[in-house]
Amino acid sequence: MCTQKLSFYFLASILIFYSQWVDASNSRREDSLVYKLNNITEKEKSFTLLSELIEHTRTYDPKKAIIFATQGEILAKNKKDNNWLAKFQLEHGNLYYVLSTYDKAIAKYFEASDNFKKSKNNTNLIQCYNNIAMIYDRIGEFNNAIDNYQHAIYQFHVLSDKDKKKLNHFKPKLYNNIASAYNKSNESIKAKEYYNKALEEAYVIKDNSIIGSIYNNLGIIELNENNFIKAKDYFMAAIEVRGKDTISESLSATYNYLANYYILINHFDSAEWATHKSLSISEPQKLQELQKASHYSLFNIYNAKHMYKEALAEHITYKQLSDSIINTQKLARISQLKVAHELEQIEESNKVDKTRIRYRYTILIILLTALLLISILIVRLTKAKQKILNEKYNKLEQDVESKNRELTTNVMLLIQKNQVISDVLKDLKALKGDTRKNNKVTIESIVLNLQSHSNKEIWTEFELRFMQVHSNFYKNLLNAHPDITPTEKRLCALLKLNMTSKEIASITNQSLRSVEVARSRLRKRLGITRQDESLVKYVESF
């Protein structure tokens, strides 16, 4: 017992000593970089040193890293260097992202993306879009996430061949990310499409880590869609790929997915084997999330096999791991909130030149007030203009309606006139049989003259009045159907006035049957094939 206590204290002493040594080492490196920064005047070297300080301090003191990022932004603004300004804004955003302060992180990323555009730095612009998309993904705004991933992919395509080679490792990750966003949006077809694109790119660069992840993701989709054979094939492919590189955490996850597959098809012995394979990897590595998933699978397996004692033991272990993970996450979140609060205090305490800031705010308020007044004036002028336009439009509508009524009245008068002429012609034809030969020729001439003059006069007057009201009708109709005949064009005009077949027959001196046949031919000419589609409504649309 004493020996165990001595061993414990000895180990604790070593850990404390190691922690102090690491802290001292970090402090020495930081002091060295700060000293160099304070004693240098060259712009590029100053930016490089600040970048090194951010990289160095982010691991053990994110507050300092953010302070150095802010210092870098101020220096870059003063030097009017958009590229370095964007780099510091990107680092600033990354630090806020780690602290889960997503509103500040995304604001920095947007600022960085604007400045990378100005400096034409497409390489870093890709990272900005990707990080913006990741935040949208985290907060559940998947459409915005997809849009920004697509922006990143577009920027990748416009890179030079040299820059593309440098970022080859990033392309499959982009496709994988966009696939994940589609999957979360329940668009599995799109998700599979982009996972397969990611797979192709990953094979090009021979990245077994991401290849295994993509196979896992494809397997999960197929499993959710009950495509069990495909799901198993993907999980086995992931195991084969990951087994080559012995990527412990990823391989453990794959065995867990495979176990879920076996559970769903009721192969509980195989599920138990896969779960123990996962645990054999996750337990030595202390991968609690994976252990938790494995113990929950074992609980379900033993429960299904009626091994209730073992199932209870597995559920207890699962609950203990869940509580441990939750407590760890709570502590991490408390630490993040503490750092975020301290940063807010630092930002408040580091405000300089309050008078100048108040002056700027005063100017800004004046400008905003002026803009507001101008906006109100523009809105009022717009409303007044709109009112005048509405009045003109209403008057035009009334004029058109009045002319339509007038046109319809004239057409009806023409119909009546035509009917009278038709009656006279019938009487003349009847008289023709009772007259002498010399008079028959005269009567025949009168009949032909009346028929010709009647048709010509009716259509001349009709088309003149019709064009006054519907000036663009024939133009629009001919643009859509250039092969339409003059007779069909006239029929369309009469239908535009919503005239019945009987009225059309009267004005055109045709039988009702002939008009119906003409309407049927017109439907074919205009391409109206559906029985429920109205010919009149189609013609009225021109």
XYZ file of C-alpha atoms in Angstrom:
542
model
C 0.000 0.000 0.000
C 2.812 2.416 0.923
C 4.605 1.492 -2.279
C 1.448 2.351 -4.289
C 1.153 5.725 -2.540
C 4.820 6.495 -3.216
C 4.349 5.565 -6.885
C 1.292 7.841 -7.118
C 3.069 10.827 -5.561
C 6.119 10.226 -7.750
C 3.963 10.183 -10.888
C 2.069 13.308 -9.773
C 5.374 15.075 -9.135
C 6.580 14.199 -12.609
C 3.349 15.510 -14.171
C 3.535 18.781 -12.223
C 7.187 19.205 -13.161
C 6.424 18.495 -16.828
C 3.511 20.973 -16.824
C 5.686 23.689 -15.269
C 8.465 22.946 -17.744
C 6.038 23.237 -20.695
C 4.645 26.517 -19.318
C 8.149 27.905 -18.878
C 9.127 26.792 -22.369
C 6.021 28.411 -23.890
C 6.656 31.607 -21.960
C 10.312 31.772 -23.096
C 9.333 31.288 -26.747
C 6.606 33.950 -26.443
C 8.958 36.444 -24.761
C 11.560 35.874 -27.478
C 9.066 36.554 -30.274
C 7.666 39.650 -28.506
C 11.196 41.004 -28.018
C 11.951 40.601 -31.735
C 8.626 42.238 -32.636
C 9.349 45.270 -30.436
C 12.765 45.742 -31.989
C 11.937 45.490 -35.660
C 10.740 48.087 -38.173
C 10.317 46.078 -41.357
C 6.660 45.632 -42.241
C 6.830 42.064 -43.587
C 8.891 40.779 -40.640
C 6.477 42.397 -38.187
C 3.551 40.633 -39.849
C 5.426 37.325 -39.856
C 6.329 37.596 -36.155
C 2.740 38.425 -35.192
C 1.568 35.438 -37.214
C 4.060 33.211 -35.358
C 2.880 34.601 -32.013
C -0.748 33.772 -32.885
C 0.232 30.238 -33.898
C 2.331 29.757 -30.766
C -0.124 31.100 -28.160
C -3.352 29.650 -29.596
C -2.648 26.245 -27.996
C -2.242 27.410 -24.402
C -3.671 30.953 -24.166
C -6.270 31.859 -26.828
C -6.777 35.283 -25.176
C -3.222 36.258 -26.051
C -3.607 34.832 -29.557
C -6.674 37.063 -30.126
C -4.791 40.096 -28.780
C -1.948 39.422 -31.239
C -4.481 38.967 -34.063
C -6.058 42.331 -33.167
C -2.604 43.910 -33.078
C -1.921 42.457 -36.516
C -5.185 43.887 -37.894
C -4.370 47.379 -36.573
C -0.864 47.259 -38.043
C -2.131 45.997 -41.427
C -4.788 48.753 -41.540
C -2.185 51.388 -40.765
C 0.106 49.981 -43.468
C -2.889 49.645 -45.865
C -2.017 46.034 -46.581
C -5.299 44.260 -47.451
C -3.742 40.820 -47.831
C -2.173 40.733 -44.339
C -5.270 42.413 -42.882
C -7.364 39.567 -44.299
C -4.926 36.940 -42.930
C -5.162 38.365 -39.414
C -8.963 38.606 -39.699
C -9.028 34.952 -40.793
C -6.890 33.934 -37.772
C -9.093 36.088 -35.546
C -12.159 34.253 -36.871
C -10.497 30.858 -36.338
C -9.821 31.701 -32.694
C -13.417 32.779 -32.098
C -14.579 29.604 -33.869
C -12.613 27.426 -31.431
C -14.287 29.320 -28.577
C -17.705 28.646 -30.204
C -18.297 32.400 -30.462
C -19.816 31.944 -33.890
C -21.294 35.437 -34.356
C -17.882 37.073 -33.928
C -16.149 34.335 -35.927
C -18.419 34.693 -38.965
C -18.141 38.494 -38.858
C -14.338 38.186 -39.034
C -14.573 35.656 -41.865
C -16.775 38.006 -43.891
C -14.320 40.861 -43.336
C -11.435 38.590 -44.337
C -13.208 37.393 -47.495
C -13.806 41.004 -48.626
C -10.124 41.860 -48.176
C -8.904 38.636 -49.832
C -11.036 39.614 -52.849
C -9.381 43.045 -52.919
C -5.905 41.492 -52.746
C -6.926 38.715 -55.226
C -5.806 36.012 -52.800
C -8.077 33.200 -54.025
C -6.213 30.543 -52.032
C -7.138 32.016 -48.658
C -10.536 33.064 -49.967
C -11.365 29.356 -50.364
C -10.586 28.798 -46.679
C -12.786 31.772 -45.727
C -15.785 30.445 -47.639
C -15.230 26.973 -46.199
C -15.084 28.303 -42.625
C -18.183 30.462 -43.130
C -19.970 27.371 -44.453
C -18.830 25.317 -41.441
C -20.395 27.853 -39.062
C -23.672 27.827 -40.992
C -23.499 24.037 -40.888
C -22.991 24.099 -37.099
C -25.987 26.379 -36.498
C -28.259 24.393 -38.840
C -28.491 26.879 -41.743
C -27.657 24.231 -44.343
C -28.697 26.187 -47.454
C -26.285 28.988 -46.546
C -23.629 26.377 -45.772
C -24.080 24.770 -49.216
C -23.920 28.175 -50.965
C -20.604 29.022 -49.309
C -19.135 25.562 -49.958
C -20.083 26.079 -53.616
C -18.320 29.477 -53.583
C -15.216 27.740 -52.227
C -15.367 25.086 -54.982
C -15.772 27.796 -57.645
C -12.732 29.657 -56.299
C -10.756 26.404 -56.443
C -11.551 26.042 -60.160
C -10.251 29.539 -60.992
C -6.893 28.941 -59.276
C -3.712 28.577 -61.297
C -2.449 25.019 -61.854
C 0.371 25.671 -59.385
C -2.021 26.767 -56.617
C -4.374 23.871 -57.388
C -1.548 21.423 -56.700
C -0.896 23.088 -53.342
C -4.577 22.734 -52.365
C -5.216 19.277 -53.846
C -5.604 17.881 -50.320
C -8.371 20.412 -49.640
C -10.622 19.607 -52.606
C -11.961 16.203 -51.405
C -12.638 17.754 -47.980
C -14.708 20.488 -49.641
C -16.791 17.962 -51.556
C -17.143 15.874 -48.388
C -18.338 18.937 -46.448
C -20.930 19.929 -49.053
C -22.150 16.323 -49.196
C -22.552 16.341 -45.409
C -24.617 19.552 -45.590
C -26.880 18.044 -48.256
C -27.262 14.916 -46.127
C -28.311 17.001 -43.112
C -30.852 18.741 -45.386
C -32.305 15.276 -46.173
C -31.146 15.531 -49.789
C -29.513 12.113 -49.943
C -29.230 11.991 -53.764
C -27.188 15.207 -53.807
C -25.214 13.998 -50.792
C -24.238 10.780 -52.571
C -23.290 12.727 -55.693
C -20.845 14.921 -53.767
C -19.519 12.073 -51.605
C -18.611 10.249 -54.830
C -16.905 13.389 -56.163
C -14.979 13.604 -52.898
C -14.045 9.925 -53.228
C -12.627 10.466 -56.731
C -10.510 13.408 -55.563
C -9.334 11.543 -52.450
C -8.139 8.614 -54.559
C -6.222 11.044 -56.798
C -4.199 12.295 -53.818
C -4.240 8.855 -52.135
C -5.608 10.179 -48.832
C -6.726 6.994 -47.059
C -8.019 8.919 -44.060
C -10.655 10.842 -46.010
C -11.358 7.841 -48.289
C -12.318 5.856 -45.190
C -14.486 8.701 -43.880
C -16.332 8.999 -47.202
C -16.984 5.252 -47.331
C -18.376 5.527 -43.787
C -20.632 8.429 -44.784
C -21.929 6.604 -47.863
C -22.513 3.501 -45.752
C -24.529 5.488 -43.189
C -26.773 6.935 -45.939
C -27.390 3.480 -47.421
C -28.069 2.101 -43.929
C -30.641 4.837 -43.266
C -32.302 3.968 -46.590
C -32.321 0.225 -45.685
C -29.927 -0.611 -48.523
C -28.104 -3.065 -46.268
C -25.891 -4.792 -48.849
C -24.533 -1.492 -50.173
C -24.038 -0.216 -46.616
C -21.992 -3.274 -45.652
C -19.876 -2.989 -48.803
C -19.004 0.608 -47.947
C -18.130 -0.211 -44.317
C -15.935 -3.129 -45.392
C -14.210 -0.871 -47.926
C -13.568 1.675 -45.141
C -12.079 -1.055 -42.904
C -9.834 -2.239 -45.712
C -8.560 1.279 -46.438
C -8.133 2.239 -42.785
C -6.572 -1.072 -41.864
C -3.659 -0.245 -44.144
C -2.769 2.894 -42.230
C -3.986 1.696 -38.802
C -5.825 4.973 -38.207
C -7.081 4.031 -34.764
C -9.939 6.450 -34.099
C -11.375 6.226 -37.621
C -11.105 2.432 -37.713
C -12.888 2.164 -34.361
C -15.740 4.325 -35.720
C -16.086 2.117 -38.788
C -16.448 -1.030 -36.669
C -19.186 0.732 -34.695
C -21.073 1.500 -37.930
C -20.616 -2.097 -39.039
C -22.026 -3.254 -35.689
C -25.117 -1.076 -36.255
C -25.548 -2.733 -39.650
C -25.453 -6.215 -38.100
C -27.925 -5.147 -35.387
C -30.392 -3.888 -38.009
C -30.313 -7.231 -39.862
C -30.502 -9.189 -36.556
C -27.027 -10.756 -36.852
C -26.252 -10.174 -33.202
C -23.161 -12.393 -32.945
C -21.518 -10.516 -35.819
C -22.605 -7.218 -34.234
C -20.979 -8.258 -30.944
C -17.746 -9.161 -32.767
C -17.657 -5.771 -34.582
C -18.379 -3.873 -31.349
C -15.555 -5.620 -29.492
C -13.235 -4.820 -32.411
C -14.163 -1.158 -32.000
C -13.607 -1.295 -28.213
C -10.209 -2.968 -28.662
C -9.129 0.216 -30.448
C -11.047 2.922 -28.550
C -10.342 1.750 -24.973
C -6.495 1.921 -25.079
C -6.800 5.325 -26.814
C -9.382 6.521 -24.233
C -11.771 7.576 -27.024
C -14.822 8.072 -24.843
C -17.369 8.947 -27.537
C -16.568 5.764 -29.443
C -16.562 3.708 -26.246
C -19.969 5.120 -25.362
C -21.353 4.145 -28.802
C -19.889 0.635 -28.464
C -21.350 0.014 -25.002
C -24.743 1.223 -26.150
C -24.555 -1.218 -29.082
C -23.635 -4.033 -26.681
C -26.583 -3.109 -24.469
C -28.914 -3.483 -27.492
C -27.223 -6.716 -28.590
C -27.436 -8.403 -25.165
C -30.967 -7.170 -24.695
C -31.950 -8.739 -28.028
C -30.191 -11.984 -27.027
C -32.059 -12.004 -23.653
C -28.753 -11.672 -21.761
C -30.252 -9.132 -19.392
C -27.494 -9.193 -16.773
C -24.858 -8.349 -19.396
C -27.204 -5.791 -20.954
C -27.626 -4.018 -17.606
C -23.848 -3.922 -17.061
C -23.341 -2.420 -20.534
C -26.052 0.198 -19.945
C -24.416 1.229 -16.654
C -21.056 1.634 -18.432
C -22.761 3.568 -21.233
C -24.422 5.908 -18.685
C -21.150 6.478 -16.836
C -19.369 7.364 -20.077
C -22.252 9.655 -21.117
C -22.098 11.500 -17.782
C -18.316 11.788 -18.042
C -18.517 13.200 -21.574
C -21.256 15.652 -20.589
C -19.217 16.868 -17.608
C -16.137 17.261 -19.809
C -18.158 19.210 -22.372
C -19.623 21.402 -19.630
C -16.172 22.152 -18.272
C -14.888 22.923 -21.769
C -17.855 25.226 -22.407
C -17.376 26.978 -19.069
C -13.723 27.467 -19.978
C -14.741 28.857 -23.382
C -17.259 31.242 -21.817
C -14.661 32.348 -19.284
C -12.148 33.086 -22.033
C -14.822 34.888 -24.083
C -15.782 37.000 -21.052
C -12.147 37.846 -20.352
C -11.701 38.816 -23.995
C -14.661 41.179 -23.790
C -13.086 42.768 -20.726
C -9.751 43.078 -22.528
C -11.472 44.632 -25.547
C -13.204 47.125 -23.273
C -10.019 47.980 -21.376
C -7.997 48.390 -24.595
C -10.227 51.052 -26.100
C -8.068 53.992 -27.071
C -8.796 57.590 -27.876
C -12.393 57.695 -26.649
C -12.840 61.282 -27.802
C -11.971 60.356 -31.388
C -14.321 57.364 -31.263
C -17.165 59.564 -29.922
C -16.426 62.087 -32.662
C -16.594 59.358 -35.294
C -19.858 58.062 -33.858
C -21.283 61.613 -33.900
C -20.336 62.018 -37.557
C -21.778 58.587 -38.287
C -25.063 59.469 -36.539
C -25.271 62.728 -38.525
C -24.649 60.837 -41.759
C -27.182 58.163 -40.854
C -29.744 60.831 -39.966
C -29.105 62.560 -43.278
C -29.415 59.242 -45.098
C -32.646 58.522 -43.220
C -34.102 61.879 -44.230
C -33.029 61.347 -47.834
C -34.530 57.851 -47.730
C -37.835 59.209 -46.387
C -37.841 61.853 -49.138
C -37.108 59.225 -51.803
C -39.871 56.979 -50.444
C -42.369 59.847 -50.519
C -41.370 60.861 -54.046
C -41.592 57.234 -55.131
C -45.064 56.893 -53.613
C -46.200 60.112 -55.321
C -44.805 58.921 -58.643
C -46.432 55.532 -58.159
C -49.769 57.185 -57.434
C -49.546 59.164 -60.699
C -48.593 56.007 -62.595
C -51.487 54.107 -61.022
C -53.900 56.846 -62.039
C -52.567 56.793 -65.608
C -52.776 53.011 -65.669
C -56.375 53.039 -64.392
C -57.301 55.628 -67.035
C -55.673 53.501 -69.738
C -57.577 50.452 -68.497
C -60.827 52.395 -68.612
C -60.014 53.638 -72.140
C -59.247 50.098 -73.308
C -62.443 48.795 -71.717
C -64.446 51.575 -73.363
C -62.896 50.885 -76.768
C -63.509 47.161 -76.313
C -67.186 47.864 -75.663
C -67.280 50.153 -78.704
C -65.528 47.550 -80.848
C -67.928 44.802 -79.736
C -70.912 47.072 -80.494
C -69.546 47.831 -83.971
C -68.945 44.181 -84.635
C -72.498 43.361 -83.632
C -73.745 46.138 -85.956
C -71.647 44.669 -88.726
C -73.175 41.270 -87.990
C -76.664 42.771 -88.244
C -75.707 44.629 -91.425
C -74.273 41.466 -92.885
C -77.459 39.614 -91.961
C -79.556 42.242 -93.798
C -77.348 41.937 -96.892
C -77.635 38.149 -96.671
C -81.424 38.428 -96.556
C -81.413 40.778 -99.594
C -79.173 38.338 -101.449
C -81.566 35.468 -100.654
C -84.491 37.537 -102.010
C -82.573 38.450 -105.165
C -81.660 34.826 -105.729
C -85.284 33.836 -105.286
C -86.374 36.599 -107.715
C -83.798 35.485 -110.216
C -85.864 32.402 -111.127
C -88.972 34.441 -112.048
C -87.323 37.065 -114.271
C -86.379 37.220 -117.901
C -82.962 36.161 -119.162
C -81.662 39.740 -119.601
C -82.641 40.652 -116.014
C -81.073 37.442 -114.604
C -77.621 38.637 -115.690
C -78.221 41.995 -114.008
C -79.431 40.348 -110.786
C -76.447 37.949 -110.788
C -74.087 40.951 -111.117
C -75.819 42.730 -108.221
C -75.524 39.597 -106.025
C -71.807 39.173 -106.708
C -71.183 42.892 -106.138
C -73.046 42.849 -102.817
C -71.200 39.739 -101.578
C -67.778 41.134 -102.492
C -68.471 44.610 -101.136
C -70.025 43.207 -97.935
C -67.051 40.987 -97.001
C -64.447 43.602 -97.923
C -66.207 46.406 -96.022
C -66.784 44.285 -92.897
C -63.186 43.111 -92.540
C -61.648 46.515 -93.421
C -63.703 48.299 -90.781
C -63.296 45.480 -88.240
C -59.487 45.261 -88.499
C -59.148 49.069 -88.380
C -61.075 49.289 -85.095
C -59.513 46.112 -83.674
C -55.941 47.430 -84.169
C -56.872 50.691 -82.397
C -57.714 48.717 -79.253
C -55.318 45.755 -79.446
C -52.353 47.239 -81.298
C -49.830 44.501 -80.388
C -52.125 41.474 -80.743
C -51.247 40.491 -84.308
C -47.535 41.201 -83.728
C -47.397 38.982 -80.618
C -49.468 36.260 -82.279
C -47.228 36.154 -85.385
C -44.058 36.122 -83.248
C -45.317 33.011 -81.459
C -46.904 31.367 -84.532
C -45.355 32.798 -87.755
C -47.008 30.130 -89.975
C -50.584 31.148 -89.130
C -52.835 31.911 -92.150
C -54.748 35.235 -92.681
C -58.077 33.419 -92.175
C -56.819 31.889 -88.889
C -55.486 35.300 -87.850
C -58.992 36.799 -88.270
C -60.522 33.908 -86.353
C -58.063 34.599 -83.501
C -59.134 38.263 -83.468
C -62.795 37.293 -83.141
C -61.971 34.830 -80.366
C -59.984 37.597 -78.605
C -63.322 39.472 -78.400
C -64.819 36.323 -76.804
C -67.293 35.852 -79.668
C -69.281 32.626 -79.921
C -69.086 30.237 -82.889
C -72.606 31.323 -83.918
C -71.591 35.025 -83.947
C -68.430 34.207 -85.908
C -70.466 32.196 -88.445
C -72.782 35.180 -88.934
C -70.011 37.733 -89.520
C -68.007 35.423 -91.830
C -70.950 34.078 -93.856
C -70.090 30.514 -92.861
C -72.077 27.654 -91.441
C -71.766 26.850 -87.727
C -70.189 23.483 -88.645
C -67.528 25.246 -90.764
C -66.618 27.553 -87.850
C -66.293 24.575 -85.455
C -63.994 22.808 -87.963
C -61.940 26.026 -88.319
C -61.580 26.279 -84.513
C -60.429 22.643 -84.339
C -57.785 23.276 -87.014
C -56.670 26.424 -85.215
C -56.107 24.449 -81.965
C -53.762 22.103 -83.848
C -51.978 25.041 -85.499
C -51.387 26.696 -82.103
C -50.205 23.428 -80.548
C -53.068 23.147 -78.034
C -53.288 19.385 -77.492
C -54.837 19.118 -74.020
C -58.634 18.891 -74.054
C -58.935 20.863 -70.802
C -56.967 23.827 -72.215
C -59.207 26.659 -73.487
C -58.562 28.011 -77.001
C -60.115 31.373 -76.090
C -57.938 31.798 -72.947
C -54.832 30.928 -74.946
C -55.654 33.522 -77.645
C -56.492 36.152 -74.991
C -52.923 35.810 -73.614
C -51.434 37.599 -76.647
